[in-house]
Short mmCIF file of C-alpha atoms in Angstrom, two decimals:
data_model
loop_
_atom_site.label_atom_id
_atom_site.label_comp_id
_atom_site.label_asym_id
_atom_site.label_seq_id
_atom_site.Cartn_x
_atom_site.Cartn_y
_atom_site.Cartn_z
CA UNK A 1 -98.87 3.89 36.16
CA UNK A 2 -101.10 1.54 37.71
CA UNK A 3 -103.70 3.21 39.88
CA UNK A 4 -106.39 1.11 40.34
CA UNK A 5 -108.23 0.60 43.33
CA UNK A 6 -107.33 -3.23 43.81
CA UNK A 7 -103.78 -2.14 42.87
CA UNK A 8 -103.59 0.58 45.40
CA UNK A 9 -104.65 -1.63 48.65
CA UNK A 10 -101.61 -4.03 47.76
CA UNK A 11 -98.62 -3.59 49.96
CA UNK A 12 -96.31 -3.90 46.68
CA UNK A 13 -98.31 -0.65 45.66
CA UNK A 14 -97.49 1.09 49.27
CA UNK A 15 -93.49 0.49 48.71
CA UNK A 16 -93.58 1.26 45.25
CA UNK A 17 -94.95 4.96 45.20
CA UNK A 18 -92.80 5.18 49.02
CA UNK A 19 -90.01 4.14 46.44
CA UNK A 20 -90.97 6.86 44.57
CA UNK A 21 -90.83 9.51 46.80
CA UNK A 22 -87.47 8.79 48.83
CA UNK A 23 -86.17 8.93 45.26
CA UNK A 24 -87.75 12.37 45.07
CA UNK A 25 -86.59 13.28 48.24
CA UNK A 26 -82.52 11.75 47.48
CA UNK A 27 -82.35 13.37 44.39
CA UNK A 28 -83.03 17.01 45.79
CA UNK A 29 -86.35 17.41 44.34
CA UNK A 30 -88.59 18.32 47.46
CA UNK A 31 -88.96 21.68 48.88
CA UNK A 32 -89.79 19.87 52.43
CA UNK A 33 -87.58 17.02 53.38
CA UNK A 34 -83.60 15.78 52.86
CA UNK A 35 -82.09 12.25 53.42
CA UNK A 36 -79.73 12.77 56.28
CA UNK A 37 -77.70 9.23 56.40
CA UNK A 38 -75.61 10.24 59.24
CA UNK A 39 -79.25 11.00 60.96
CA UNK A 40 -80.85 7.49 59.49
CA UNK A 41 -78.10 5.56 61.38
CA UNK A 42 -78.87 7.83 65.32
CA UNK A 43 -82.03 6.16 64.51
CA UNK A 44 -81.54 2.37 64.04
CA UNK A 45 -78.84 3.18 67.33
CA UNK A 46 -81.60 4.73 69.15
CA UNK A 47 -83.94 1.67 67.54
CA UNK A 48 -81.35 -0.82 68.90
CA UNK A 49 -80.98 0.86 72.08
CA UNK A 50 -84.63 0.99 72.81
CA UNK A 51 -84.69 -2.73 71.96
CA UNK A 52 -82.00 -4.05 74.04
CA UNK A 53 -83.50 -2.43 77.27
CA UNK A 54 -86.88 -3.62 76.59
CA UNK A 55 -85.76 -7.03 75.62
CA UNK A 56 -82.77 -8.24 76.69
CA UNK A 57 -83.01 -11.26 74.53
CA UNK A 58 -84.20 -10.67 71.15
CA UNK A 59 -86.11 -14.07 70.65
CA UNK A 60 -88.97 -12.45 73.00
CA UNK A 61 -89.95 -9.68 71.29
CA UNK A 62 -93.57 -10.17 70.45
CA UNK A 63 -95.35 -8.37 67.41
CA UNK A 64 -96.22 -4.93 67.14
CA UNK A 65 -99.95 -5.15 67.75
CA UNK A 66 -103.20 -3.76 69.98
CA UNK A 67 -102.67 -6.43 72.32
CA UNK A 68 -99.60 -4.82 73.92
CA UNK A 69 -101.81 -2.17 74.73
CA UNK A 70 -103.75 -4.72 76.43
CA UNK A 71 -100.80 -5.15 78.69
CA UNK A 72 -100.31 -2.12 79.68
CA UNK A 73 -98.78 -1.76 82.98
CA UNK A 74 -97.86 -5.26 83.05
CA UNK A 75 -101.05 -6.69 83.34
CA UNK A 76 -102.64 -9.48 80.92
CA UNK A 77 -106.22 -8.27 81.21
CA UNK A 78 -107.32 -10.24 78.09
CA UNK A 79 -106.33 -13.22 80.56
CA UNK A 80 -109.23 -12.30 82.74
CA UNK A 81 -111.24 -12.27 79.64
CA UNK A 82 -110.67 -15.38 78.48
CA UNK A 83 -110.92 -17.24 81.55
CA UNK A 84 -114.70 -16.19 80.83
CA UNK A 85 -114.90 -17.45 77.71
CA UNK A 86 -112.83 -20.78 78.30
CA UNK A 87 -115.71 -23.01 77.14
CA UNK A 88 -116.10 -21.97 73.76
CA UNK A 89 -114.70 -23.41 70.38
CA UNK A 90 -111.11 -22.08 69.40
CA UNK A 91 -112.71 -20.31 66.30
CA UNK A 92 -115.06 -18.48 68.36
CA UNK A 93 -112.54 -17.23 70.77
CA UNK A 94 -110.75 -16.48 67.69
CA UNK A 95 -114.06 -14.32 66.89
CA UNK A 96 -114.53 -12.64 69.90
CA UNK A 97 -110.43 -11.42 70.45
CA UNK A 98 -111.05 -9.79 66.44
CA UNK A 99 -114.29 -8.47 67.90
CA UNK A 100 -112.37 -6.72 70.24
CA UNK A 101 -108.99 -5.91 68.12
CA UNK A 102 -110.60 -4.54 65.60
CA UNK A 103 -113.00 -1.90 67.54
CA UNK A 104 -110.18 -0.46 69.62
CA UNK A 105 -108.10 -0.06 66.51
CA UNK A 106 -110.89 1.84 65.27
CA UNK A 107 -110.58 3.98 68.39
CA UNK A 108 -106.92 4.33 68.54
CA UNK A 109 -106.35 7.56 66.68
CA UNK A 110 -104.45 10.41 68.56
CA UNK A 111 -105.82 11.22 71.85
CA UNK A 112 -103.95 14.28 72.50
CA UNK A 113 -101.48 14.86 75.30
CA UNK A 114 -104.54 16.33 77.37
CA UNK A 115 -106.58 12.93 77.73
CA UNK A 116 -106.02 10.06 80.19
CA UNK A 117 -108.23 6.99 81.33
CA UNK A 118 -107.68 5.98 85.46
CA UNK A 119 -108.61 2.20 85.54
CA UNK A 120 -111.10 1.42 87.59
CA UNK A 121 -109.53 -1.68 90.42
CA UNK A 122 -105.86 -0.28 90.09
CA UNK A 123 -106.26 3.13 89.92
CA UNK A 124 -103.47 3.53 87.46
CA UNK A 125 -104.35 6.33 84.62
CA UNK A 126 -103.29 5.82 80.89
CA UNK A 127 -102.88 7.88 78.19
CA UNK A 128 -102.33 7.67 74.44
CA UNK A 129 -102.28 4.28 73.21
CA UNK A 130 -101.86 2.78 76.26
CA UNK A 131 -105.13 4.69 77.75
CA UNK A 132 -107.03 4.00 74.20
CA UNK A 133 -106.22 0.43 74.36
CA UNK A 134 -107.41 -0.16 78.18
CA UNK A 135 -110.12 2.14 77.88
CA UNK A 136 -112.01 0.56 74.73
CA UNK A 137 -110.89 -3.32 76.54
CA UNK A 138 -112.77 -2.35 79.45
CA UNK A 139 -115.88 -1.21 77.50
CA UNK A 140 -115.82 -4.36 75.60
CA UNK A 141 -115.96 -6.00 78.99
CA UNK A 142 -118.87 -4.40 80.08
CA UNK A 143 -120.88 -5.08 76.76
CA UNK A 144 -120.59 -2.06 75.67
CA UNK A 145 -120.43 -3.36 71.75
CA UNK A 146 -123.00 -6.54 72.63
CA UNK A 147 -126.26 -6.68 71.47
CA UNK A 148 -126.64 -8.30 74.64
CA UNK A 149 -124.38 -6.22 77.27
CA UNK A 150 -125.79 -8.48 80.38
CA UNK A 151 -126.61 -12.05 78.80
CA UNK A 152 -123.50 -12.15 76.68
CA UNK A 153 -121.10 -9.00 77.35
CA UNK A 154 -117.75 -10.22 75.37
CA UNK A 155 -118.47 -9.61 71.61
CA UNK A 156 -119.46 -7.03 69.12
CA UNK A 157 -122.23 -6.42 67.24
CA UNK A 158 -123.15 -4.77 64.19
CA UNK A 159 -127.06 -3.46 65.71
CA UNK A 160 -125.50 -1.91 68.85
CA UNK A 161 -122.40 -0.45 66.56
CA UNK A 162 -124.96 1.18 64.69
CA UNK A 163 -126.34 3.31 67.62
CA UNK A 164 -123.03 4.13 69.42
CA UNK A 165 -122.87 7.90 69.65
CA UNK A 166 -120.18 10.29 70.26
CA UNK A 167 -121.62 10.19 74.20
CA UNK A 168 -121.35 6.34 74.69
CA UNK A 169 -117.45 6.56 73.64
CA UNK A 170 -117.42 9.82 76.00
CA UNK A 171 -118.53 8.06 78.86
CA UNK A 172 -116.54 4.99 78.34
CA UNK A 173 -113.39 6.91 77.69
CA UNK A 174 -113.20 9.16 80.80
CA UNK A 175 -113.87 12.41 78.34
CA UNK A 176 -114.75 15.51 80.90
CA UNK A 177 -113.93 19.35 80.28
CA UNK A 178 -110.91 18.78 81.89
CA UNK A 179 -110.28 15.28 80.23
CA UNK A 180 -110.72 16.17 76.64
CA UNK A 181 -110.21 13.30 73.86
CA UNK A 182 -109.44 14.31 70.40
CA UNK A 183 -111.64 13.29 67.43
CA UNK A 184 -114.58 11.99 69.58
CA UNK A 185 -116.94 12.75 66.99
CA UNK A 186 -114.87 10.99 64.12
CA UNK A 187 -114.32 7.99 66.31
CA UNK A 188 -118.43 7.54 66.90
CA UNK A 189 -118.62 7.46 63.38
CA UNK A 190 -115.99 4.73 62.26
CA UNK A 191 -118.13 2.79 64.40
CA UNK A 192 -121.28 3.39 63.64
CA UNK A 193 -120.04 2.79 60.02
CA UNK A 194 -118.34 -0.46 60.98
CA UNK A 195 -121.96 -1.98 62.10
CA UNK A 196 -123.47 -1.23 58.30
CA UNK A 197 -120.71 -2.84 56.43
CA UNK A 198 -122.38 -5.91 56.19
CA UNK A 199 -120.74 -8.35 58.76
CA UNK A 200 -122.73 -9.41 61.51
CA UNK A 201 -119.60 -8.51 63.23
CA UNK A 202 -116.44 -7.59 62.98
CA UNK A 203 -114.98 -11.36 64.47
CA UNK A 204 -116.80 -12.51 61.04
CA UNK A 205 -113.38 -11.71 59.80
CA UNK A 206 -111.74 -15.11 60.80
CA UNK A 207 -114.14 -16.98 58.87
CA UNK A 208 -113.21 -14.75 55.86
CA UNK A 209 -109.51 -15.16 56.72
CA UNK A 210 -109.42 -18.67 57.58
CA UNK A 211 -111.35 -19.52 54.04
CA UNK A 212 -107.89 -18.57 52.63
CA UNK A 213 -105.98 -21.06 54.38
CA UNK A 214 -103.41 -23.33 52.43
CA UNK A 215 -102.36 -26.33 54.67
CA UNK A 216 -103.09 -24.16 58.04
CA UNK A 217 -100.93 -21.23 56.68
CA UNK A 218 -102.65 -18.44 56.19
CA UNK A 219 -100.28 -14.94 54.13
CA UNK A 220 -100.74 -11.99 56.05
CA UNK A 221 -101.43 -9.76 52.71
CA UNK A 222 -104.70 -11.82 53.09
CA UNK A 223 -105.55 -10.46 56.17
CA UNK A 224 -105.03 -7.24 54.71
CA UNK A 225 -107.56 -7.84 51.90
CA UNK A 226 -110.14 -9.17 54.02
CA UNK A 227 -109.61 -6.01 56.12
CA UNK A 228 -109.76 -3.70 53.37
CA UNK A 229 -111.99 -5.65 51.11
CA UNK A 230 -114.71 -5.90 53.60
CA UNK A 231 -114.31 -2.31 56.16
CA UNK A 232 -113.56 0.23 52.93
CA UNK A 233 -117.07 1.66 53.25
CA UNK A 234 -116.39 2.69 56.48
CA UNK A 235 -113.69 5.92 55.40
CA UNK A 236 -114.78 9.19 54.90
CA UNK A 237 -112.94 8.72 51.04
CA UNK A 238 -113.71 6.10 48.67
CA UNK A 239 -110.25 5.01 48.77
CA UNK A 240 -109.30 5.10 51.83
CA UNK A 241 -106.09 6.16 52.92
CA UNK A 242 -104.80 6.87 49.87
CA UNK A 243 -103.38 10.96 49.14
CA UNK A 244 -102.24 12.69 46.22
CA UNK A 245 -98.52 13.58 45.60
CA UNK A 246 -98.28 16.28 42.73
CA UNK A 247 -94.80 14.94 41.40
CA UNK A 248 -95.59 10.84 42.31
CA UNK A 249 -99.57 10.87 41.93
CA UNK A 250 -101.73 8.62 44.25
CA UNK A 251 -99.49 7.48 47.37
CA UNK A 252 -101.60 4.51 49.55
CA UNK A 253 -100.49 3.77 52.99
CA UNK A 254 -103.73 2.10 54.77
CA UNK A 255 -101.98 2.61 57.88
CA UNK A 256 -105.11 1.72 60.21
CA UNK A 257 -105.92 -1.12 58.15
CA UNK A 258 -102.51 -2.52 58.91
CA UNK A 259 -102.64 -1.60 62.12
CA UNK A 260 -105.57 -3.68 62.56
CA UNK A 261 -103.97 -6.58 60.42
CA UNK A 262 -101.15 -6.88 62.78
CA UNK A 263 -103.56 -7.21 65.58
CA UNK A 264 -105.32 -10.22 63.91
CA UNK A 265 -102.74 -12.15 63.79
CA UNK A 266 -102.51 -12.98 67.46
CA UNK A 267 -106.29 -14.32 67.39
CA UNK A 268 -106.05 -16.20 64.06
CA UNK A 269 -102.99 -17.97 65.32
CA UNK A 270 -104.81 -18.63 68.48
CA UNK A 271 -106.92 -20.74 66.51
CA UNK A 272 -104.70 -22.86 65.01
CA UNK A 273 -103.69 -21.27 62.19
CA UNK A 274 -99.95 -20.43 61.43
CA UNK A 275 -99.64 -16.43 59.96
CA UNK A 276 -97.17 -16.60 57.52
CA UNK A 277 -95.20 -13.72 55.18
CA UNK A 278 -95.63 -11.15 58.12
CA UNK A 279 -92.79 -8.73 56.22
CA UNK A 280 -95.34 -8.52 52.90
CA UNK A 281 -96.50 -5.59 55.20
CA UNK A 282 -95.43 -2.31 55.20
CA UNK A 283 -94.25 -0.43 58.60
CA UNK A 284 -97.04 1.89 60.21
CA UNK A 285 -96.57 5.56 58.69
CA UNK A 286 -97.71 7.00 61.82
CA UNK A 287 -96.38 9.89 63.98
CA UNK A 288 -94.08 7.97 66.36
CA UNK A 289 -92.31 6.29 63.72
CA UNK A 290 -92.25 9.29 60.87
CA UNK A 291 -91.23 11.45 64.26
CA UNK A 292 -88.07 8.82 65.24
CA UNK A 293 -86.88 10.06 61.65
CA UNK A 294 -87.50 13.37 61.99
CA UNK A 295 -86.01 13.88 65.80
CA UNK A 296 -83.05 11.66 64.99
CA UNK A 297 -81.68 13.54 62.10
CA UNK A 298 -83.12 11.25 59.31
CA UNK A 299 -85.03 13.25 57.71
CA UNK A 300 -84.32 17.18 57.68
CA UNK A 301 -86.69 20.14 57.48
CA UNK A 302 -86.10 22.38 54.50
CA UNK A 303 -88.45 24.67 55.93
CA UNK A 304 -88.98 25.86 59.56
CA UNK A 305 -92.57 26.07 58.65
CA UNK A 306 -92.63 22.34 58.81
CA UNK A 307 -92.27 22.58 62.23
CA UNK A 308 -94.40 25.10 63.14
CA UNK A 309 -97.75 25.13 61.54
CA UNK A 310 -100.26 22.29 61.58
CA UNK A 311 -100.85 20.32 57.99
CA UNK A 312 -103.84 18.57 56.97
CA UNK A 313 -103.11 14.62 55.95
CA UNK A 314 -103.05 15.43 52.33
CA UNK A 315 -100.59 18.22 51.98
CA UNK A 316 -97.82 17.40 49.96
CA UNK A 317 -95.50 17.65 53.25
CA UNK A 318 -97.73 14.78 55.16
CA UNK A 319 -97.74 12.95 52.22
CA UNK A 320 -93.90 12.29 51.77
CA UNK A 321 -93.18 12.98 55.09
CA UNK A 322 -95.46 9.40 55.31
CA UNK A 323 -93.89 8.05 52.27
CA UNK A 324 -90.61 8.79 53.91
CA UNK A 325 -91.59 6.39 56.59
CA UNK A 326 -92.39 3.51 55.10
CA UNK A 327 -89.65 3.24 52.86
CA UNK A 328 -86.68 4.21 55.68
CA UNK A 329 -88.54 1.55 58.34
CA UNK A 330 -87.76 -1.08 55.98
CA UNK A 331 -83.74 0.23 56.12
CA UNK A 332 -84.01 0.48 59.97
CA UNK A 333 -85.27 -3.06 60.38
CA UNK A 334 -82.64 -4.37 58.10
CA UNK A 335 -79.71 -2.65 59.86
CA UNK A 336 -81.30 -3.60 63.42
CA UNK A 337 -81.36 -7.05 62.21
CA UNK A 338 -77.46 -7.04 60.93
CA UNK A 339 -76.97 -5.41 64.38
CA UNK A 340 -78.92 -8.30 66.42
CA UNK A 341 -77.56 -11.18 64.17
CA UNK A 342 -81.19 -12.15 63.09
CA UNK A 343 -82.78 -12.50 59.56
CA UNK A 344 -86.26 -11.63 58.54
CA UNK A 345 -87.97 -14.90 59.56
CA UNK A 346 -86.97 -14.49 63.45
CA UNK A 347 -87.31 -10.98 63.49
CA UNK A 348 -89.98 -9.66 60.89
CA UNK A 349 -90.81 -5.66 60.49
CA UNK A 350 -93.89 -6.06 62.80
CA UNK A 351 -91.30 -7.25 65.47
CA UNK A 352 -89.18 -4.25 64.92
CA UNK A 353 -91.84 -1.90 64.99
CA UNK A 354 -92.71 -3.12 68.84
CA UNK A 355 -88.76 -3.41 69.87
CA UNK A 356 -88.44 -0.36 68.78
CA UNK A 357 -88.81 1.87 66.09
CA UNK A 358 -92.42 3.37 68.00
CA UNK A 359 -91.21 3.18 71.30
CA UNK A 360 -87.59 5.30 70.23
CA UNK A 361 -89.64 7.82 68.36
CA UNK A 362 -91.77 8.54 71.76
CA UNK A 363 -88.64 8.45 73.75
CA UNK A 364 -87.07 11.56 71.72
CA UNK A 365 -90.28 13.16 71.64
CA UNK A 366 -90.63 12.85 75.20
CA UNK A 367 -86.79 14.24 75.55
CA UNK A 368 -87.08 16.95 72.50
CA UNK A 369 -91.12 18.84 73.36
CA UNK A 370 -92.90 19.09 76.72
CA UNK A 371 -95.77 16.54 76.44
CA UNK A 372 -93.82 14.37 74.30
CA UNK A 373 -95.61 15.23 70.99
CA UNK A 374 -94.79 14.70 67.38
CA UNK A 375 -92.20 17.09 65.55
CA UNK A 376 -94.78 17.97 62.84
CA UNK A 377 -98.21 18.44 63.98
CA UNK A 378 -100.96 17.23 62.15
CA UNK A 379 -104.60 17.75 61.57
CA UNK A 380 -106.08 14.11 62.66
CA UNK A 381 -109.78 13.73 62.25
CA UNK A 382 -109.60 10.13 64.11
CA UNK A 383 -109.05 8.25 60.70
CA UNK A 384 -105.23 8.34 59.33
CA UNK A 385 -102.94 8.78 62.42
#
């Protein structure tokens, strides 16, 4: 078995040990989890249903990425942005929009379902993503991230990532007694991390990216490298997001780092550059998406404990029920695109993802558990979910 590191950050190594385990899991072998096909197809239905009321026609549906978060509310507040920035060289821009995409990934671990952020202007509050997403926008609008927050507000820096404490995100975030944010401490210090990896800042990306360029096509697996190649130091492990499996070994999922890689490819293509092989990525094994399969049938509790205690990312139960994800995502998005009459070029996993496949796993939440919260509960320390 092939577990070295480079091997372990390839996508092909994420769907080969999430091969593994649905395997496990089909032929009877785990004491958490069964395959409930009956349950897989409620899914892609609630998937497809989810996707026809958001977008009526299917050609619109953008990719799954931070910048919807942007929108929030149906505003296009990196519009504002940009207007401000309107002068400046393509790549910059291109610069700047990473600068941004890449700290409020960093920031977008589970809030809780006690948090919210009230935007200053409209007065609308936020939570969860949404409020994440706004809420880290609008401190990268104030220079919160510049080395410069009056002279030159809209970028990141690797000095003034460096001294962000747990305060600076409390303050920008809204957090009170009565507002509490998850993980503030563990958020603090993926950013203070990010500022001594060695870029000058995180926009320094593109260049990296764009270096790989063949004829103004650039693979998204490259993005992923650059991403993982160049922000590793910044986990608390060595290898990142990467858990053991007693019966399948080492299991990699690098969910945040594909996170983030999705929401580069808006600002790289923004520069000129064409993104290409989208669907060499994996789907997100997050909470939403492992919760669609878990609310809808899919995937079946062996034991009630499962739903009742809270598990740490690497217990065996996390770790397949993650697994589990990944592999099943890629059977939703090819049944949603039999469904749609689409192939894989129109409508690549990323663009399932945002149809649907997060947005139908919050819907049952929201219907199944007051507060709308994942089936299975689990430990977050601001870096996996």
């Amino acid at each position: 078995m092939n577990d070295s590191l480079a091997y372990l950050r390839t996508p092909v190594a994420i769907r080969e040990r999430a091969a593994k385990v649905l395997k496990y899991v089909e032929d009877g072998q785990s004491q958490w989890f069964q395959l409930d096909p009956n349950g897989l197809e409620t899914a892609v239905q609630v998937t497809l249903a989810v996707a026809r009321e958001r977008f009526p026609d299917p050609a619109t549906i953008p990719f799954h990425s931070r910048w919807r978060h942007f929108e929030s509310g149906g505003r296009d507040r990196w519009k504002a942005l940009a207007e401000r920035l309107k002068d400046l060289p393509p790549e910059e821009i291109a610069r700047r929009r990473m600068d941004l995409a890449v700290v409020s990934v960093l920031l977008d671990a589970g809030a809780g379902a006690a948090w919210s952020y009230r935007e200053a202007g409209t007065g609308e509050a936020y939570a969860r993503s949404e409020g994440l997403g706004v809420a880290s926008l609008h401190m990268f609008a104030n220079g919160a991230f510049s080395r410069d927050a009056k002279g030159d507000p809209l970028r990141v820096d690797a000095e003034r990532l460096a001294q962000l404490t747990p305060m600076d995100i409390a303050v920008g975030f809204q957090v009170k007694a009565h507002n509490p944010l998850l993980g503030l401490e563990g958020r603090a210090e993926l950013l203070r991390r990010l500022g001594t990896v060695g870029l000058e800042r995180p926009g320094a990306l593109f260049d990296i990216v764009a270096t790989s360029a063949r004829d103004g096509e650039v693979k998204a697996e490259a993005i992923l490298a650059a991403v993982l190649d160049r922000l590793s130091p910044i986990w608390p492990s060595p290898r990142g997001d990467v858990w053991e499996h007693p019966v399948v070994g080492l299991v990699p999922f690098h969910k945040l780092s594909q996170w983030m890689s999705y929401s580069l490819v808006e600002p790289i293509e923004g520069a000129g550059l064409k993104v290409v092989a989208l669907d060499a990525l994996t789907g997100l094994p997050e909470y939403r998406n492992g919760g669609l399969l878990v609310d809808a049938g899919a995937l079946q509790p062996r034991q009630r404990v499962l739903l009742e205690k809270s598990f740490a990312p690497g217990d065996e139960a996390i770790v397949e029920w993650r697994a589990l994800t990944v592999a099943l995502l890629d059977r939703i998005a090819e049944h949603v695109r039999l469904h749609l009459g689409m192939d894989a070029a129109r409508l690549p996993l990323v663009k399932v993802l945002e149809a649907g496949t997060w947005f139908a796993g919050r819907r049952l939440a929201a219907e199944r558990r007051p507060g709308g919260g994942p089936p299975i509960t689990v430990e977050s320390d601001g870096t996996v979910f």
